[in-house]
PDB file of C-alpha atoms in Angstrom:
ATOM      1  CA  UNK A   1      19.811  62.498 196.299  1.00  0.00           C
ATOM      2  CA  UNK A   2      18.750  59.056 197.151  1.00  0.00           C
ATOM      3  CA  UNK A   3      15.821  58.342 199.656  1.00  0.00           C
ATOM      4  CA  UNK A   4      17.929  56.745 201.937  1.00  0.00           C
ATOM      5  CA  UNK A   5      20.541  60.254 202.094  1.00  0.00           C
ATOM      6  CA  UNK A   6      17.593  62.280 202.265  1.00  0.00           C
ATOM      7  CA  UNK A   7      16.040  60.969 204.718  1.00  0.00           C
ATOM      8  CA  UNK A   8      19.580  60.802 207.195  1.00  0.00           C
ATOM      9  CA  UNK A   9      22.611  62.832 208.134  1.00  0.00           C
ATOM     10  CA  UNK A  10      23.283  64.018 204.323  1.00  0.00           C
ATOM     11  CA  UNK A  11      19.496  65.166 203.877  1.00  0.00           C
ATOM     12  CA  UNK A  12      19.479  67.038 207.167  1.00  0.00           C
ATOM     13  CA  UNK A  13      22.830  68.753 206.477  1.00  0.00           C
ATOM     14  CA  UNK A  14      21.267  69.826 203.314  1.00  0.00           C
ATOM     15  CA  UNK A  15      18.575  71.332 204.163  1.00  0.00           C
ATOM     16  CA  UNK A  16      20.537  72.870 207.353  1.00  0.00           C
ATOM     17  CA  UNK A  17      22.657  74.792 205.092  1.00  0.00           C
ATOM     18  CA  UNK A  18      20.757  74.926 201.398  1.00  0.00           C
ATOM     19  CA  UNK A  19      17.279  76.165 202.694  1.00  0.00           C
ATOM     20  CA  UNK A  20      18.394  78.106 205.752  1.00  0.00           C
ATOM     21  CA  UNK A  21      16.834  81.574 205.525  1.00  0.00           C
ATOM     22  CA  UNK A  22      18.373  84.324 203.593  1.00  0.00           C
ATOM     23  CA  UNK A  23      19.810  87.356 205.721  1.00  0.00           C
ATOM     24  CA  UNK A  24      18.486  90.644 205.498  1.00  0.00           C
ATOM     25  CA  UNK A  25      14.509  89.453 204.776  1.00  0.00           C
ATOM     26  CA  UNK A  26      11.400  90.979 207.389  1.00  0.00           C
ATOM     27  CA  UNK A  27       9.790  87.186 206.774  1.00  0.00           C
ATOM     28  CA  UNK A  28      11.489  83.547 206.683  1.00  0.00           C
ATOM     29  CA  UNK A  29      12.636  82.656 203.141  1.00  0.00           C
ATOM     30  CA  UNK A  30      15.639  80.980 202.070  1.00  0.00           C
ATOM     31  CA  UNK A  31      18.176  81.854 199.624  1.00  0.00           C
ATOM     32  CA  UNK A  32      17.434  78.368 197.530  1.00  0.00           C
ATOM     33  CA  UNK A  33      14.319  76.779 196.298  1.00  0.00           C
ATOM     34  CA  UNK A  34      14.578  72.822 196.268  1.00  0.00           C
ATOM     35  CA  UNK A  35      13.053  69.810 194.447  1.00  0.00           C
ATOM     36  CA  UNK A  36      14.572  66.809 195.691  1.00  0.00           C
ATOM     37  CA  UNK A  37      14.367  63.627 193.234  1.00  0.00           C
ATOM     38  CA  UNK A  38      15.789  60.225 193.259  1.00  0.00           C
ATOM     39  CA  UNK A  39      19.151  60.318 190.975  1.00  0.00           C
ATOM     40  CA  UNK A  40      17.575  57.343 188.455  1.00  0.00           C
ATOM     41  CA  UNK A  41      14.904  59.602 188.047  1.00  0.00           C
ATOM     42  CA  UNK A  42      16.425  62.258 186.603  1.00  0.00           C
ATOM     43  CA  UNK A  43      14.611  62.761 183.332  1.00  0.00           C
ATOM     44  CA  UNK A  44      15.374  65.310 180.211  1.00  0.00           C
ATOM     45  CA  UNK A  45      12.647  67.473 181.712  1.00  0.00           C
ATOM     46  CA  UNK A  46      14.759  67.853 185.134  1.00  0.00           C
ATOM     47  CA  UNK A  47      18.226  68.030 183.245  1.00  0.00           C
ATOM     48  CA  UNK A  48      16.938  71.646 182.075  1.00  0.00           C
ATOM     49  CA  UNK A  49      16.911  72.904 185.323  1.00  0.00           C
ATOM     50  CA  UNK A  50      19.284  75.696 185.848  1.00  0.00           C
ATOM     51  CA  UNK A  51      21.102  74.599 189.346  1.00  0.00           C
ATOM     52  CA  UNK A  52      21.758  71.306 189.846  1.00  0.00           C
ATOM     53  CA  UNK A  53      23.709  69.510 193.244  1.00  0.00           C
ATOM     54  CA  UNK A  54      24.158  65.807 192.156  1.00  0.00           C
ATOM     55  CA  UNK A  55      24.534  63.758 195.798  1.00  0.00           C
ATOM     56  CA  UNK A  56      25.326  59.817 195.801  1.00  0.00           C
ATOM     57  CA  UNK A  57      27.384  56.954 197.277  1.00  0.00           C
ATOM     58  CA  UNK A  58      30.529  56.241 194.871  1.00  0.00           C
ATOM     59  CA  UNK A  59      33.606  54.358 195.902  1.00  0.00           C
ATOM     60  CA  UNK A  60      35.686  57.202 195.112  1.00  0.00           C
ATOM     61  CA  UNK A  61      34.881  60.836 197.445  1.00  0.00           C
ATOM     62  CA  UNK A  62      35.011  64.266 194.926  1.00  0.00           C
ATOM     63  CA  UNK A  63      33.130  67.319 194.701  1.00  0.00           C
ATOM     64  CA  UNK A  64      32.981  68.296 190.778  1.00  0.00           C
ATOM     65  CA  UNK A  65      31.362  71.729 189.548  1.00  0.00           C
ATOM     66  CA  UNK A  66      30.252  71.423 185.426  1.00  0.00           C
ATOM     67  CA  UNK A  67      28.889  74.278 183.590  1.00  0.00           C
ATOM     68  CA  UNK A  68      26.380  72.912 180.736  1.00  0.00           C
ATOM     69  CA  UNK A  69      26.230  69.751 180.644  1.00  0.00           C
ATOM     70  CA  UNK A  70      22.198  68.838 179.446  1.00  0.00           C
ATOM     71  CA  UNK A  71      21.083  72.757 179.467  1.00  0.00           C
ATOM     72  CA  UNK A  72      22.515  76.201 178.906  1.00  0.00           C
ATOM     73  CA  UNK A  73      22.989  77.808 180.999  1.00  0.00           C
ATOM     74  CA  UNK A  74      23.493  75.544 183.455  1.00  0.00           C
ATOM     75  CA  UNK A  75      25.655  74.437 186.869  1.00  0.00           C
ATOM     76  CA  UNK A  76      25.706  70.907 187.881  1.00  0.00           C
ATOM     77  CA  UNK A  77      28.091  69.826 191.278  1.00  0.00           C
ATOM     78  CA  UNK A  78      28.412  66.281 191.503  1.00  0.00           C
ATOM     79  CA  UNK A  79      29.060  65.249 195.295  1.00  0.00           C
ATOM     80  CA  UNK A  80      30.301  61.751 196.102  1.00  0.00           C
ATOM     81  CA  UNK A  81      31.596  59.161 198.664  1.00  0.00           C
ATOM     82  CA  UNK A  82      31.626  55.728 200.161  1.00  0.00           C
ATOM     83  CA  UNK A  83      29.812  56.282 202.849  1.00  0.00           C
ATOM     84  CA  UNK A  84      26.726  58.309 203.976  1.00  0.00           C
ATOM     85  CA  UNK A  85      29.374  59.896 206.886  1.00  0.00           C
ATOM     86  CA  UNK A  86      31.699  60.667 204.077  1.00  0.00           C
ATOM     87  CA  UNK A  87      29.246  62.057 201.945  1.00  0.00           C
ATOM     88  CA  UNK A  88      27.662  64.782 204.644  1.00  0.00           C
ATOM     89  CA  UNK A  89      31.181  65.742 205.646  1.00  0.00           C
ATOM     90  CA  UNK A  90      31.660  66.695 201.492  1.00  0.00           C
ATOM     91  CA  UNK A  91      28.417  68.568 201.630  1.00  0.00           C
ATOM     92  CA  UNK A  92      29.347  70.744 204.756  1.00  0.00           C
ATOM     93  CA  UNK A  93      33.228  70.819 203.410  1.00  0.00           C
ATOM     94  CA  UNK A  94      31.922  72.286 200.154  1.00  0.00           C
ATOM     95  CA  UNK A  95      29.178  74.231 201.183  1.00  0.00           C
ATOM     96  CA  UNK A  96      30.846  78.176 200.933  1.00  0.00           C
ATOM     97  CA  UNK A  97      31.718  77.367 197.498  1.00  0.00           C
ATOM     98  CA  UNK A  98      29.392  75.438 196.114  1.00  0.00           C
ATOM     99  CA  UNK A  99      26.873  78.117 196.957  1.00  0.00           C
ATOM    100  CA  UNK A 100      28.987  80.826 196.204  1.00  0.00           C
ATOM    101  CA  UNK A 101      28.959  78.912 192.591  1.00  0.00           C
ATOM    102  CA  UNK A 102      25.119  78.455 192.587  1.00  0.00           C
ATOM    103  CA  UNK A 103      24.517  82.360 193.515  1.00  0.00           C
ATOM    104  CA  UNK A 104      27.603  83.528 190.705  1.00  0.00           C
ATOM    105  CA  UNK A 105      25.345  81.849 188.215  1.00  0.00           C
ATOM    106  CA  UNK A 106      22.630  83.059 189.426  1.00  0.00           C
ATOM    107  CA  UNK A 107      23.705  86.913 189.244  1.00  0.00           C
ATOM    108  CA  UNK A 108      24.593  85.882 185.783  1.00  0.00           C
ATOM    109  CA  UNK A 109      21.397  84.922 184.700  1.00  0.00           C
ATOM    110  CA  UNK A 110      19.766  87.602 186.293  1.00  0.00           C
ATOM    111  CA  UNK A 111      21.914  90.308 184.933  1.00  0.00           C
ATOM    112  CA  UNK A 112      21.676  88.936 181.281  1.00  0.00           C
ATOM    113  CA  UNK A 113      18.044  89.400 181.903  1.00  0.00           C
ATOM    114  CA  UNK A 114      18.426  92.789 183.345  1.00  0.00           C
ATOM    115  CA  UNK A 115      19.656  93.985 180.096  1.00  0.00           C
ATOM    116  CA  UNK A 116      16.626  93.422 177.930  1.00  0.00           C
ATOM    117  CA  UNK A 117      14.873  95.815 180.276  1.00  0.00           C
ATOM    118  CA  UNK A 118      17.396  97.892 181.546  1.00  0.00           C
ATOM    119  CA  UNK A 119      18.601 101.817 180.735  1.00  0.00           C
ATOM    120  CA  UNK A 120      19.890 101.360 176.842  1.00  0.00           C
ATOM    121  CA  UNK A 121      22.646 104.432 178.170  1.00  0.00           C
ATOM    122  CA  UNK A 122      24.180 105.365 181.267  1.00  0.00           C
ATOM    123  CA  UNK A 123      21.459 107.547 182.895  1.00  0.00           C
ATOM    124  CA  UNK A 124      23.104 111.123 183.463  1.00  0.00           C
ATOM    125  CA  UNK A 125      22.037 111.042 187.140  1.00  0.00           C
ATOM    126  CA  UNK A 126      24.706 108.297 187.158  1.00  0.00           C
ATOM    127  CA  UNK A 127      27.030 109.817 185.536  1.00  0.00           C
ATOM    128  CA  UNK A 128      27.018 112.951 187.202  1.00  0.00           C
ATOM    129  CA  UNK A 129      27.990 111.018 190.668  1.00  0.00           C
ATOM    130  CA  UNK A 130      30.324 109.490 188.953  1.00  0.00           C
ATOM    131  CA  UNK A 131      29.780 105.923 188.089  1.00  0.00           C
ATOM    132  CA  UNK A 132      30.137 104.783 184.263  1.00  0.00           C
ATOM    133  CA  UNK A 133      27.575 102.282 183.902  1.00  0.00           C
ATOM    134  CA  UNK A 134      25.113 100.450 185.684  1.00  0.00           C
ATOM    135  CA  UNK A 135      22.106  98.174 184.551  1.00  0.00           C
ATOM    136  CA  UNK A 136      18.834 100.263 186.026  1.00  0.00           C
ATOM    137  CA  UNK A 137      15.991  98.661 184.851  1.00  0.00           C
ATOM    138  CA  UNK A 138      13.823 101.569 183.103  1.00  0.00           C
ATOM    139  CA  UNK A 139      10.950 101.446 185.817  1.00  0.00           C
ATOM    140  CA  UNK A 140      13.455 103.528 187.812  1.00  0.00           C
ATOM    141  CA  UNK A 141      12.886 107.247 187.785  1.00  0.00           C
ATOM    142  CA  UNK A 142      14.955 109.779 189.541  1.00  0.00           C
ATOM    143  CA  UNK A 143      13.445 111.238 192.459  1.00  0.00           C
ATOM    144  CA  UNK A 144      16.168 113.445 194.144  1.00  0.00           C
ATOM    145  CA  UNK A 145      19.139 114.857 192.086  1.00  0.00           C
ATOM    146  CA  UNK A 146      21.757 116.160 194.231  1.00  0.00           C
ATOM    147  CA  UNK A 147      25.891 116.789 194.013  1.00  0.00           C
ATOM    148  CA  UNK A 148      26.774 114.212 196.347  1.00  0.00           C
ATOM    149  CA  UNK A 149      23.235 111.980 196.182  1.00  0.00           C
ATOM    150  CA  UNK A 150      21.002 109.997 193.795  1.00  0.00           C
ATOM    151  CA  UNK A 151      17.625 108.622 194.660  1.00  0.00           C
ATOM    152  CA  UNK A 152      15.508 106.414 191.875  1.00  0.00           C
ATOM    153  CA  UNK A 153      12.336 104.552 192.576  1.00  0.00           C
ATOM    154  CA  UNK A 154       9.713 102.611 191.132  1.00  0.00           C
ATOM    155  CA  UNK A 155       6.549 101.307 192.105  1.00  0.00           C
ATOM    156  CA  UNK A 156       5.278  97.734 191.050  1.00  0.00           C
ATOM    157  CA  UNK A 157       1.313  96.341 191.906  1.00  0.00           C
ATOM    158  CA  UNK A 158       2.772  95.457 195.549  1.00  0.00           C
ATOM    159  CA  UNK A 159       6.210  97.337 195.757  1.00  0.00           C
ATOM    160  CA  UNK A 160       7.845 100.476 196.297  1.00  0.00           C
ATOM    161  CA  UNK A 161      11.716 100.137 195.381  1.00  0.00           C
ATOM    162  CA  UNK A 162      14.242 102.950 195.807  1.00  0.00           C
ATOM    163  CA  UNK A 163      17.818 102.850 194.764  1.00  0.00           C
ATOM    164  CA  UNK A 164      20.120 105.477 196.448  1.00  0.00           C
ATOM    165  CA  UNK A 165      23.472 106.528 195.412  1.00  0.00           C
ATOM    166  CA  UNK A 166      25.765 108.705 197.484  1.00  0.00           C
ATOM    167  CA  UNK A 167      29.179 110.040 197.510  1.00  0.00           C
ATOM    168  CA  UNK A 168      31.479 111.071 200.851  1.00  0.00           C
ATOM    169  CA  UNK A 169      35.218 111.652 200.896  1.00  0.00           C
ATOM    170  CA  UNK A 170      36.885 108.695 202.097  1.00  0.00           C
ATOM    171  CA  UNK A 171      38.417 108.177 205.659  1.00  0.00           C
ATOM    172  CA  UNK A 172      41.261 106.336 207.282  1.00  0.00           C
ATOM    173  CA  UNK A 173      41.060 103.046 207.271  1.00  0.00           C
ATOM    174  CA  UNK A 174      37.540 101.102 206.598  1.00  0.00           C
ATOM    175  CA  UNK A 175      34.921 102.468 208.175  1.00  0.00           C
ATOM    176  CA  UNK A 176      33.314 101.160 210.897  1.00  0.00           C
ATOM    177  CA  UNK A 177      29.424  99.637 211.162  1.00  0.00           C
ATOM    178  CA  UNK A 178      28.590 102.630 213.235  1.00  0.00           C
ATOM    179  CA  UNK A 179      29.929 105.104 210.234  1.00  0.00           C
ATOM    180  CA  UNK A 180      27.685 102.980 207.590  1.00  0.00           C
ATOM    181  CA  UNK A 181      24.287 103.113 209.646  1.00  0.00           C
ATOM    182  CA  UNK A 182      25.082 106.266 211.152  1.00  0.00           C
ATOM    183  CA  UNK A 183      25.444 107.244 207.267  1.00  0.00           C
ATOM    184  CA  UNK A 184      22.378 105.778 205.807  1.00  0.00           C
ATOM    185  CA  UNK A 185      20.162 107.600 208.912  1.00  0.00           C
ATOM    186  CA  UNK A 186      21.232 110.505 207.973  1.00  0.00           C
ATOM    187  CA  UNK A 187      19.856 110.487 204.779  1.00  0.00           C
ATOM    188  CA  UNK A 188      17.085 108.429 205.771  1.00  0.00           C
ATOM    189  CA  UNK A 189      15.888 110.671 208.285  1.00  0.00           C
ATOM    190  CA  UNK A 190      16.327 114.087 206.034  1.00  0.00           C
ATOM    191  CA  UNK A 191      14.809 112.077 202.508  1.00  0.00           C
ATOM    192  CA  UNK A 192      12.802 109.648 203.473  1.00  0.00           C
ATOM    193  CA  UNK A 193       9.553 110.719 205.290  1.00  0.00           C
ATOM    194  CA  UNK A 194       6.382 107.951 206.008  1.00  0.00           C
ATOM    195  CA  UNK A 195       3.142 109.300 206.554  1.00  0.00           C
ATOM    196  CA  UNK A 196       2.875 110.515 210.012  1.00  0.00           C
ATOM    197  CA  UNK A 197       4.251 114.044 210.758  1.00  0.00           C
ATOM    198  CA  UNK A 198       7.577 113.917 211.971  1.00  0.00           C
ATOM    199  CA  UNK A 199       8.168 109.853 210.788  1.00  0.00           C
ATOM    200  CA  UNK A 200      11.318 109.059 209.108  1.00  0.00           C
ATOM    201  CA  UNK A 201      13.766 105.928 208.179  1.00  0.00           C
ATOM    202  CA  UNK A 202      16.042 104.983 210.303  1.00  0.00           C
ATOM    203  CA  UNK A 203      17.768 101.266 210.391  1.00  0.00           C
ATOM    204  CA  UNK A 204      15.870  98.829 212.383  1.00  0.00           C
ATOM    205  CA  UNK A 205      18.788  97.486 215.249  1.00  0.00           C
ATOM    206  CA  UNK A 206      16.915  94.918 217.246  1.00  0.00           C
ATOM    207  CA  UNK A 207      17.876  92.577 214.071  1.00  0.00           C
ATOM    208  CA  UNK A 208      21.557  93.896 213.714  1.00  0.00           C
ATOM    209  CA  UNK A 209      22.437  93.967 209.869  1.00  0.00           C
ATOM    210  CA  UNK A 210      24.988  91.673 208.641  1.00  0.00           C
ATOM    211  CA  UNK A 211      28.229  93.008 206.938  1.00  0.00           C
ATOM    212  CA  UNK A 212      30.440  90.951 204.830  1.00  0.00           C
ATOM    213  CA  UNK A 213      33.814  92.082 202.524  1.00  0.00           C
ATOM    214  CA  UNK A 214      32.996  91.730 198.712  1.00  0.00           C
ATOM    215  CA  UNK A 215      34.156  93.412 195.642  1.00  0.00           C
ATOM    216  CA  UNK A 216      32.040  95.606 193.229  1.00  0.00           C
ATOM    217  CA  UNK A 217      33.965  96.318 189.936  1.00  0.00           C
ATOM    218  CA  UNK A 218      37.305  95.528 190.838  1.00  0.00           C
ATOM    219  CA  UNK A 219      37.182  97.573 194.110  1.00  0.00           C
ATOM    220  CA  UNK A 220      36.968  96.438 197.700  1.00  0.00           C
ATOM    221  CA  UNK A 221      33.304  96.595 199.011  1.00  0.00           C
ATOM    222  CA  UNK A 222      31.733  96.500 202.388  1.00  0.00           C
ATOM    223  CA  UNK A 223      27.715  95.006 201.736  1.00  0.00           C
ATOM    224  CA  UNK A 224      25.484  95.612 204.480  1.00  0.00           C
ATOM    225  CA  UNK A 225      22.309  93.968 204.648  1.00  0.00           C
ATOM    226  CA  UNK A 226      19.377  94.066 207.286  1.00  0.00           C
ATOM    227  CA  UNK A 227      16.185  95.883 207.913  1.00  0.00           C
ATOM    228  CA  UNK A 228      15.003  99.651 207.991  1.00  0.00           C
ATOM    229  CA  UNK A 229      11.586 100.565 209.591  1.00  0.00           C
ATOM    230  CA  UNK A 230       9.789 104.567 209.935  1.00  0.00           C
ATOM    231  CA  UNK A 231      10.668 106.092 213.078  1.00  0.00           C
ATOM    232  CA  UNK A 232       6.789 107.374 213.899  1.00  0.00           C
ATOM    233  CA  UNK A 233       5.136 104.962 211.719  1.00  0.00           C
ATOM    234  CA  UNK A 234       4.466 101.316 210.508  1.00  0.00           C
ATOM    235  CA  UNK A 235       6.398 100.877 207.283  1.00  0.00           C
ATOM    236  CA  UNK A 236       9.855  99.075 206.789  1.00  0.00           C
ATOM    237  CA  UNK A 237      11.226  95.948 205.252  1.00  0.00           C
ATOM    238  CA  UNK A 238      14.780  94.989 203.599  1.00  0.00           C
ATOM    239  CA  UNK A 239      17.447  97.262 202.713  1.00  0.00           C
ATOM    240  CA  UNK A 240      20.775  95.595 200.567  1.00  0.00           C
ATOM    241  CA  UNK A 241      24.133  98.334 200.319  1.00  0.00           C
ATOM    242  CA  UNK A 242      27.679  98.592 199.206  1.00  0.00           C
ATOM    243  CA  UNK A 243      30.280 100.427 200.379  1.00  0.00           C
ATOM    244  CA  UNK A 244      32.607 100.774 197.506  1.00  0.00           C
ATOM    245  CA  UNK A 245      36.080 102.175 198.115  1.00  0.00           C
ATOM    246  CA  UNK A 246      36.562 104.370 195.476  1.00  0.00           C
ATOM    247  CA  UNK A 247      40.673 104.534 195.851  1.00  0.00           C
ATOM    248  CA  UNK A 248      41.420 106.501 192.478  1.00  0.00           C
ATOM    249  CA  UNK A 249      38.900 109.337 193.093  1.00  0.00           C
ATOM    250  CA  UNK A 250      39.595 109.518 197.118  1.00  0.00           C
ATOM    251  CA  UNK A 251      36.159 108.487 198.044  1.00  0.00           C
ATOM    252  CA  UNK A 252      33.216 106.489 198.986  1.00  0.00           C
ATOM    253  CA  UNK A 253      30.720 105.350 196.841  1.00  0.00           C
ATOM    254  CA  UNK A 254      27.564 104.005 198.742  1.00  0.00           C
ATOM    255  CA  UNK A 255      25.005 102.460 196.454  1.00  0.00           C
ATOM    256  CA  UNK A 256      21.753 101.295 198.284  1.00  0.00           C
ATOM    257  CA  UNK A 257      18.272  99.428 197.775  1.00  0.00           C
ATOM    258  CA  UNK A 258      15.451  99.521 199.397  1.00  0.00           C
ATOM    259  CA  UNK A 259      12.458  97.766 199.540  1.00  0.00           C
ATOM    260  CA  UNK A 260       8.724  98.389 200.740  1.00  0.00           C
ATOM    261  CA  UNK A 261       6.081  95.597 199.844  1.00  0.00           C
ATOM    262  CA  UNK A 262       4.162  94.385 202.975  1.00  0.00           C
ATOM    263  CA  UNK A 263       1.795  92.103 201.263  1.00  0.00           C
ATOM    264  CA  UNK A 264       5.109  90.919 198.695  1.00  0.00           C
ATOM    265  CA  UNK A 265       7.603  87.994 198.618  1.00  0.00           C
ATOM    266  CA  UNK A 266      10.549  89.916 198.966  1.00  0.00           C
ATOM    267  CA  UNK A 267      13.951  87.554 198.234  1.00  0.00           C
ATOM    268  CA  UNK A 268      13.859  87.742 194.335  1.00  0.00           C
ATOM    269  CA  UNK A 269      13.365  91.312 194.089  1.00  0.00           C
ATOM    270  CA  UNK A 270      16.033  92.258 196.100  1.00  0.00           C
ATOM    271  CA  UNK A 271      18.090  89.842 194.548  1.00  0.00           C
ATOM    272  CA  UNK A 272      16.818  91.937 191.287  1.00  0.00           C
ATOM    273  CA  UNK A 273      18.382  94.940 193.134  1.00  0.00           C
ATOM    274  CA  UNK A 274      21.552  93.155 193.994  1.00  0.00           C
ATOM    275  CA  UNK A 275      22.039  92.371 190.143  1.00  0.00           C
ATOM    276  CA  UNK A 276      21.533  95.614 189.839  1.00  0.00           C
ATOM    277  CA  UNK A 277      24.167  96.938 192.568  1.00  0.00           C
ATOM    278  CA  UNK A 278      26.930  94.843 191.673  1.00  0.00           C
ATOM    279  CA  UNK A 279      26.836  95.422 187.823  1.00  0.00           C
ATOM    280  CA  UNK A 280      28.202  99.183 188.438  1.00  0.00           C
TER     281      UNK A 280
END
């Protein structure tokens, strides 16, 4: 984007919507990472980058999405328009998809990663609640093996990541936000214990969690993110899950991550997670 954009209407609507703070996180970080250059100086270094928005005057006004044009993989969306009025109307017009384009790529990228260190097989804890493949990266040990539940975790230099998995009989109609927290305190607060007598998890409400429709392998998905915190104790931080309707089998799958990591960045490892979730 030019200097003159950047430093106006189109540069503040960019950052406004591109580097606004990703839901779900204990600290302030947003979803993107940007470096800003001037279009003519664009070199082959820069054209390997792996997201790429494209923002200039032109006489004509289009939005264009190209996969792999000067890198693989790649996604480069070209925005123009006559005028720098024109051109921040595109960038708020577009924004929903281009992003949605940005973060599908993304998820790709992370996923094709995911493999070289993933589970080479379907681990049987998986299989035995009933889900046919997933990519768990092989840091992920089970920790509670029961009918109806699954708990993995791992622990890195400066995090403790769980992955829960649970199965209930489905109800009429979706269920409601009360039914999923009211869902993931219960087992929070009979499998997940801090280190005060008495503490356990429990969703942190003062921040409520945000709930959007999505699908997860063909099926319709509710994904709740937001906080959880120890009732009795100091710990919390993020917590990313899906509520997969399960239609054929008459249930509800719920598959969950959590993360603990007080002194970590937090966005790219549960975006790790979310590779993880949504490649079941």
């Amino acid at each position: 984007m030019p200097d003159e954009l950047w430093l106006g209407p189109a540069g503040e609507a960019f950052r406004e919507i591109y580097l606004a703070d990703q839901d779900g996180l204990p600290q302030a970080e947003s979803y993107f990472d940007a470096s800003r250059v001037e279009p003519k100086d664009v070199n082959k270094i820069l054209q390997k980058a792996k997201n790429i928005l494209w923002v200039e005057k032109s006489d004509t006004s289009f939005v264009k999405m190209t996969k792999d044009l000067w890198a693989r993989p790649q996604r480069l969306v070209r925005i123009t328009a006559p005028t720098e009025k024109a051109i921040t109307a595109e960038l708020r017009g577009s924004a929903n998809q281009v992003m949605q384009a940005f973060k599908d790529h993304d998820m790709e990228l992370i996923q094709t990663r995911l493999r070289r260190s993933a589970y080479a097989y379907t681990h049987e804890n998986l299989k035995d609640i009933g889900i046919k493949s997933m990519l768990l990266h092989k840091g992920f040990d089970p920790t509670l093996d029961k009918e109806n539940l699954k708990i993995f975790a791992t622990k890195t230099v400066k995090t403790i990541q769980y992955i829960v998995i649970s199965s209930r009989p489905m109800s009429e109609g979706l269920v409601s936000v009360d039914e999923i927290i009211a869902h993931r305190d219960s087992i929070g607060k009979n499998y997940f214990e801090g280190t005060y007598e008495d503490s356990y998890m429990t969703t942190e409400m003062l921040i409520p969690p945000a709930i959007a429709n999505t699908e997860i392998s063909g099926m319709f998905a509710l994904e709740t993110r937001g906080l959880w915190r120890m009732e009795g104790d100091f710990m919390g931080g993020p917590f990313l899950s899906y509520s997969i309707y399960d239609e054929k089998n008459d249930r509800i799958l719920t598959v969950e991550a959590l993360l603990y990591g007080p002194q970590a960045k937090k966005r790219n490892v549960v975006l790790e997670m979310e590779a993880m979730l949504k490649s079941i």
